[in-house]
Amino acid sequence: MIEIKNVRKSFNALEVLKGINLTVNKGEVVTIIGGSGSGKSTLLTCINGLEPINSGQITIDGTDVHAKGTDLNKLRRKVGIVFQQWNAFPHLTVLENVMLAPRKVLGLAKEKAEEIAVKQLTHVGLREKLSVYPNRMSGGQQQRMAIARALAMSPEYMLFDEVTSALDPMLVGEVLDTLKMLAEEGMTMICVTHEMAFARDVSDRVAFFHHGVMAEIGTPDQLFGAPQHPDTQAFLASVR
Ligand SMILES: Nc1ncnc2c1ncn2[C@@H]1O[C@H](COP(=O)(O)OP(=O)(O)OP(=O)(O)O)[C@@H](O)[C@H]1O
Ligand SMILES: [Mg+2]
């Protein structure tokens, strides 16, 4: 379980997260929507300890992410993160790219790392691309490779930050389908997205962020069907 308690985060004088409270249970899919600069990406980077926080607490299965002495490398094996774009190593094949972290971080033998990489690349529909170089793949295939790379670490939680927003509209669907598959398999996920139909379809709960505040959270039916907060209403009207 991921527990976020009254988290505040500033970059210099700018307070970007203004007291965020959110608990994500095992198996739950929570999507975060909201305008540019509302703090969505910052929250994800705080959850896996890439950024420090100013106050409050984030715990993952009881481990305080920002406590002194927390083993962040160990924590990040448990919490995978996929960003808008991942720069794969161009001189390594798709298979080699996905094998890298299991080899280097988990210290697995080559055969074992390869077995895991093949399994995860097959899982995301890239079985045919193992020996291809990343720049020979479409943007959608590259994003699915990035997802396979994260899955190869056997995470228990996955954080996705607008993984489709750099893609040609034609390629968005295949990546969203991959996320949906993971959700259906029971992966615990927090997805920042601007794909409203996707959020409505896969989420257990949808959170709307506005200027560093989680203005509203509810089931997709509640949030999209009957938004309570005027800022949520205005945002949804602007994206429809
Ligand atoms: N490393 C940083 N240093 C200084 N300011 C930052 C940094 N990262 C983010 N910010 C600022 O924090 C605010 C929130 O940024 P964040 O990236 O979390 O927004 P977001 O909701 O993800 O927006 P978008 O939808 O555009 O991705 C913005 O005003 C941004 O300029
Ligand atoms: Mg962002």
CSV table of C-alpha atoms and ligand atoms in Angstrom, one decimal:
chain,number,residue,atom,x,y,z
A,1,MET,CA,0.0,0.0,0.0
A,2,ILE,CA,1.2,3.5,-0.8
A,3,GLU,CA,0.3,6.1,1.9
A,4,ILE,CA,0.7,9.8,1.2
A,5,LYS,CA,0.1,11.9,4.2
A,6,ASN,CA,-0.1,15.7,4.1
A,7,VAL,CA,2.8,16.0,1.7
A,8,ARG,CA,4.2,19.4,0.9
A,9,LYS,CA,6.9,20.0,-1.6
A,10,SER,CA,8.5,23.3,-2.8
A,11,PHE,CA,11.0,24.2,-5.5
A,12,ASN,CA,12.6,27.2,-3.9
A,13,ALA,CA,9.8,29.7,-3.2
A,14,LEU,CA,7.2,27.8,-5.3
A,15,GLU,CA,5.1,25.4,-3.4
A,16,VAL,CA,4.1,22.7,-5.8
A,17,LEU,CA,2.4,20.2,-3.5
A,18,LYS,CA,0.2,21.7,-0.9
A,19,GLY,CA,-0.7,19.0,1.5
A,20,ILE,CA,-1.5,15.9,-0.5
A,21,ASN,CA,-3.3,13.0,1.1
A,22,LEU,CA,-3.8,9.8,-0.8
A,23,THR,CA,-3.8,6.1,0.0
A,24,VAL,CA,-3.4,3.6,-2.9
A,25,ASN,CA,-4.3,0.1,-1.9
A,26,LYS,CA,-2.8,-3.1,-3.4
A,27,GLY,CA,-4.4,-3.9,-6.7
A,28,GLU,CA,-5.8,-0.4,-7.1
A,29,VAL,CA,-5.5,1.7,-10.2
A,30,VAL,CA,-5.5,5.5,-9.5
A,31,THR,CA,-5.2,8.0,-12.3
A,32,ILE,CA,-4.2,11.6,-11.8
A,33,ILE,CA,-5.5,14.3,-14.1
A,34,GLY,CA,-5.1,18.0,-14.0
A,35,GLY,CA,-3.7,21.0,-15.7
A,36,SER,CA,-0.1,21.6,-16.6
A,37,GLY,CA,2.0,22.5,-13.5
A,38,SER,CA,-0.5,21.2,-11.0
A,39,GLY,CA,2.1,18.9,-9.4
A,40,LYS,CA,1.3,15.5,-10.9
A,41,SER,CA,4.8,14.6,-12.1
A,42,THR,CA,6.3,16.0,-8.9
A,43,LEU,CA,4.1,13.7,-6.8
A,44,LEU,CA,5.3,10.6,-8.7
A,45,THR,CA,8.9,11.6,-8.4
A,46,CYS,CA,8.4,12.1,-4.6
A,47,ILE,CA,6.7,8.7,-4.3
A,48,ASN,CA,9.8,6.8,-5.5
A,49,GLY,CA,12.2,9.1,-3.7
A,50,LEU,CA,13.6,10.8,-6.8
A,51,GLU,CA,12.7,14.1,-5.1
A,52,PRO,CA,12.8,15.0,-1.4
A,53,ILE,CA,9.7,16.4,0.3
A,54,ASN,CA,9.4,19.4,2.7
A,55,SER,CA,6.9,17.9,5.1
A,56,GLY,CA,4.5,15.1,5.5
A,57,GLN,CA,5.2,11.4,4.8
A,58,ILE,CA,5.1,8.9,2.0
A,59,THR,CA,5.2,5.2,3.0
A,60,ILE,CA,5.3,2.2,0.8
A,61,ASP,CA,4.3,-1.0,2.6
A,62,GLY,CA,5.2,0.7,5.8
A,63,THR,CA,8.7,2.0,4.6
A,64,ASP,CA,9.1,5.7,4.9
A,65,VAL,CA,10.4,6.8,1.5
A,66,HIS,CA,12.2,9.9,2.8
A,67,ALA,CA,13.5,8.7,6.1
A,68,LYS,CA,17.2,8.6,6.6
A,69,GLY,CA,18.5,5.2,6.2
A,70,THR,CA,15.8,4.0,3.7
A,71,ASP,CA,17.4,2.0,1.0
A,72,LEU,CA,16.1,3.9,-2.1
A,73,ASN,CA,17.6,1.4,-4.5
A,74,LYS,CA,15.7,-1.4,-2.9
A,75,LEU,CA,12.5,0.7,-2.8
A,76,ARG,CA,12.8,1.6,-6.5
A,77,ARG,CA,12.9,-2.1,-7.4
A,78,LYS,CA,9.5,-2.4,-5.8
A,79,VAL,CA,8.2,0.8,-7.5
A,80,GLY,CA,8.7,1.0,-11.2
A,81,ILE,CA,8.3,4.3,-13.0
A,82,VAL,CA,7.8,5.0,-16.7
A,83,PHE,CA,8.1,8.5,-18.1
A,84,GLN,CA,6.9,10.2,-21.2
A,85,GLN,CA,10.1,9.3,-23.0
A,86,TRP,CA,12.9,6.9,-22.1
A,87,ASN,CA,16.2,7.1,-23.9
A,88,ALA,CA,17.1,3.5,-24.6
A,89,PHE,CA,20.7,2.7,-25.3
A,90,PRO,CA,20.9,3.0,-29.1
A,91,HIS,CA,23.9,0.6,-29.4
A,92,LEU,CA,22.0,-2.2,-27.6
A,93,THR,CA,19.2,-4.3,-29.0
A,94,VAL,CA,15.8,-4.2,-27.4
A,95,LEU,CA,16.5,-7.4,-25.6
A,96,GLU,CA,19.8,-6.1,-24.3
A,97,ASN,CA,18.2,-2.9,-23.2
A,98,VAL,CA,15.6,-4.7,-21.1
A,99,MET,CA,18.2,-7.2,-19.7
A,100,LEU,CA,20.5,-4.4,-18.4
A,101,ALA,CA,18.8,-3.5,-15.1
A,102,PRO,CA,18.2,-7.2,-14.1
A,103,ARG,CA,21.9,-7.8,-14.8
A,104,LYS,CA,23.3,-4.7,-13.2
A,105,VAL,CA,20.9,-3.9,-10.4
A,106,LEU,CA,19.6,-7.3,-9.5
A,107,GLY,CA,22.9,-9.0,-10.3
A,108,LEU,CA,21.2,-11.8,-12.2
A,109,ALA,CA,23.1,-14.2,-14.4
A,110,LYS,CA,22.9,-13.5,-18.1
A,111,GLU,CA,20.6,-16.5,-18.8
A,112,LYS,CA,18.2,-15.6,-16.1
A,113,ALA,CA,18.1,-11.9,-17.1
A,114,GLU,CA,17.5,-12.9,-20.7
A,115,GLU,CA,14.6,-15.2,-19.7
A,116,ILE,CA,13.0,-12.4,-17.8
A,117,ALA,CA,13.5,-9.8,-20.6
A,118,VAL,CA,12.1,-12.2,-23.2
A,119,LYS,CA,9.1,-12.9,-21.0
A,120,GLN,CA,8.3,-9.2,-20.4
A,121,LEU,CA,8.9,-8.2,-24.0
A,122,THR,CA,6.5,-10.9,-25.1
A,123,HIS,CA,4.1,-9.7,-22.5
A,124,VAL,CA,4.0,-6.2,-24.1
A,125,GLY,CA,3.8,-7.7,-27.6
A,126,LEU,CA,7.4,-7.2,-28.7
A,127,ARG,CA,8.4,-10.8,-29.1
A,128,GLU,CA,9.3,-10.1,-32.7
A,129,LYS,CA,11.6,-7.2,-31.8
A,130,LEU,CA,14.1,-8.8,-29.5
A,131,SER,CA,17.1,-8.3,-31.8
A,132,VAL,CA,16.1,-5.0,-33.2
A,133,TYR,CA,17.8,-1.7,-32.3
A,134,PRO,CA,15.5,0.8,-30.5
A,135,ASN,CA,15.6,3.5,-33.1
A,136,ARG,CA,14.1,1.0,-35.6
A,137,MET,CA,10.9,0.9,-33.6
A,138,SER,CA,7.9,3.1,-33.6
A,139,GLY,CA,7.3,5.4,-30.7
A,140,GLY,CA,4.6,3.1,-29.4
A,141,GLN,CA,6.9,0.1,-29.5
A,142,GLN,CA,9.6,2.1,-27.7
A,143,GLN,CA,7.2,3.0,-24.9
A,144,ARG,CA,6.1,-0.7,-24.6
A,145,MET,CA,9.8,-1.5,-24.4
A,146,ALA,CA,10.1,1.0,-21.6
A,147,ILE,CA,7.2,-0.7,-19.8
A,148,ALA,CA,8.8,-4.1,-20.3
A,149,ARG,CA,12.1,-2.7,-18.9
A,150,ALA,CA,10.3,-1.6,-15.7
A,151,LEU,CA,8.4,-4.9,-15.4
A,152,ALA,CA,11.7,-6.8,-15.7
A,153,MET,CA,12.5,-5.7,-12.2
A,154,SER,CA,9.3,-7.4,-10.9
A,155,PRO,CA,7.9,-4.3,-9.3
A,156,GLU,CA,4.9,-4.4,-7.0
A,157,TYR,CA,3.8,-0.9,-7.9
A,158,MET,CA,4.0,1.0,-11.2
A,159,LEU,CA,4.0,4.8,-11.7
A,160,PHE,CA,3.2,6.0,-15.2
A,161,ASP,CA,3.7,9.7,-16.1
A,162,GLU,CA,1.9,10.6,-19.4
A,163,VAL,CA,3.5,7.7,-21.2
A,164,THR,CA,1.4,8.4,-24.3
A,165,SER,CA,1.7,12.1,-24.6
A,166,ALA,CA,4.8,12.2,-26.8
A,167,LEU,CA,3.2,9.7,-29.2
A,168,ASP,CA,1.6,10.1,-32.6
A,169,PRO,CA,-2.2,9.7,-32.0
A,170,MET,CA,-2.1,6.6,-34.1
A,171,LEU,CA,0.2,4.9,-31.6
A,172,VAL,CA,-1.5,5.9,-28.3
A,173,GLY,CA,-4.0,3.0,-28.4
A,174,GLU,CA,-1.4,0.2,-28.3
A,175,VAL,CA,0.3,1.7,-25.3
A,176,LEU,CA,-2.9,2.3,-23.4
A,177,ASP,CA,-3.9,-1.3,-24.2
A,178,THR,CA,-0.7,-2.4,-22.5
A,179,LEU,CA,-1.5,-0.3,-19.4
A,180,LYS,CA,-5.0,-1.7,-19.4
A,181,MET,CA,-3.7,-5.2,-19.6
A,182,LEU,CA,-1.4,-4.6,-16.5
A,183,ALA,CA,-4.4,-3.1,-14.6
A,184,GLU,CA,-6.5,-6.1,-15.4
A,185,GLU,CA,-3.7,-8.4,-14.2
A,186,GLY,CA,-3.9,-6.7,-10.8
A,187,MET,CA,-0.9,-4.4,-10.9
A,188,THR,CA,-1.1,-1.6,-8.4
A,189,MET,CA,-0.7,1.6,-10.6
A,190,ILE,CA,-0.7,5.3,-10.4
A,191,CYS,CA,-1.1,6.8,-13.9
A,192,VAL,CA,-0.8,10.5,-14.7
A,193,THR,CA,-2.7,10.9,-17.9
A,194,HIS,CA,-4.5,13.3,-20.1
A,195,GLU,CA,-6.4,10.5,-21.8
A,196,MET,CA,-9.8,10.9,-20.2
A,197,ALA,CA,-11.4,7.9,-21.9
A,198,PHE,CA,-8.6,5.7,-20.6
A,199,ALA,CA,-8.9,7.2,-17.1
A,200,ARG,CA,-12.6,6.5,-17.1
A,201,ASP,CA,-12.1,3.0,-18.4
A,202,VAL,CA,-9.3,1.6,-16.2
A,203,SER,CA,-9.3,3.6,-12.9
A,204,ASP,CA,-10.7,2.5,-9.6
A,205,ARG,CA,-10.4,6.1,-8.6
A,206,VAL,CA,-9.5,9.3,-10.4
A,207,ALA,CA,-7.8,12.3,-8.7
A,208,PHE,CA,-8.0,15.8,-10.0
A,209,PHE,CA,-5.0,18.0,-9.2
A,210,HIS,CA,-5.2,21.8,-9.3
A,211,HIS,CA,-2.4,24.2,-8.3
A,212,GLY,CA,-0.7,21.6,-6.0
A,213,VAL,CA,-3.9,20.5,-4.3
A,214,MET,CA,-5.9,17.3,-4.9
A,215,ALA,CA,-9.1,19.2,-5.4
A,216,GLU,CA,-11.3,16.1,-5.9
A,217,ILE,CA,-11.0,12.3,-5.9
A,218,GLY,CA,-13.7,9.7,-6.7
A,219,THR,CA,-14.7,6.8,-8.8
A,220,PRO,CA,-14.7,7.5,-12.6
A,221,ASP,CA,-18.4,7.8,-12.5
A,222,GLN,CA,-18.3,10.3,-9.7
A,223,LEU,CA,-15.5,12.4,-11.1
A,224,PHE,CA,-16.5,12.4,-14.7
A,225,GLY,CA,-20.2,12.0,-14.3
A,226,ALA,CA,-20.9,14.4,-11.4
A,227,PRO,CA,-17.8,16.5,-10.6
A,228,GLN,CA,-18.3,18.4,-7.4
A,229,HIS,CA,-15.5,21.0,-7.4
A,230,PRO,CA,-15.9,24.0,-9.8
A,231,ASP,CA,-12.2,23.6,-10.8
A,232,THR,CA,-12.8,20.0,-11.8
A,233,GLN,CA,-15.9,21.0,-13.8
A,234,ALA,CA,-13.9,23.7,-15.6
A,235,PHE,CA,-11.0,21.4,-16.3
A,236,LEU,CA,-13.3,18.6,-17.7
A,237,ALA,CA,-15.1,21.2,-19.8
A,238,SER,CA,-11.8,22.3,-21.2
A,239,VAL,CA,-10.6,18.9,-22.3
A,240,ARG,CA,-13.9,17.6,-23.7
B,1,LIG,N1,13.1,20.4,-10.8
B,1,LIG,C1,12.3,21.5,-10.7
B,1,LIG,N2,12.8,22.7,-10.3
B,1,LIG,C2,12.0,23.7,-10.2
B,1,LIG,N3,10.7,23.8,-10.5
B,1,LIG,C3,10.1,22.6,-10.8
B,1,LIG,C4,10.9,21.4,-11.0
B,1,LIG,N4,10.1,20.4,-11.4
B,1,LIG,C5,8.8,21.0,-11.5
B,1,LIG,N5,8.9,22.3,-11.2
B,1,LIG,C6,7.7,23.2,-11.1
B,1,LIG,O1,6.7,22.6,-10.3
B,1,LIG,C7,5.4,22.8,-10.8
B,1,LIG,C8,4.7,21.5,-11.0
B,1,LIG,O2,5.4,20.7,-12.0
B,1,LIG,P1,4.9,19.3,-12.4
B,1,LIG,O3,5.9,18.8,-13.4
B,1,LIG,O4,4.8,18.5,-11.2
B,1,LIG,O5,3.5,19.6,-13.1
B,1,LIG,P2,2.6,18.6,-13.9
B,1,LIG,O6,1.3,18.6,-13.2
B,1,LIG,O7,3.2,17.3,-14.0
B,1,LIG,O8,2.4,19.3,-15.3
B,1,LIG,P3,2.4,18.8,-16.8
B,1,LIG,O9,1.0,18.3,-17.0
B,1,LIG,O10,2.8,19.9,-17.6
B,1,LIG,O11,3.4,17.6,-16.9
B,1,LIG,C9,5.6,23.6,-12.1
B,1,LIG,O12,5.4,24.9,-11.8
B,1,LIG,C10,7.0,23.3,-12.5
B,1,LIG,O13,7.6,24.4,-13.2
B,2,MG,MG,4.0,16.3,-15.7
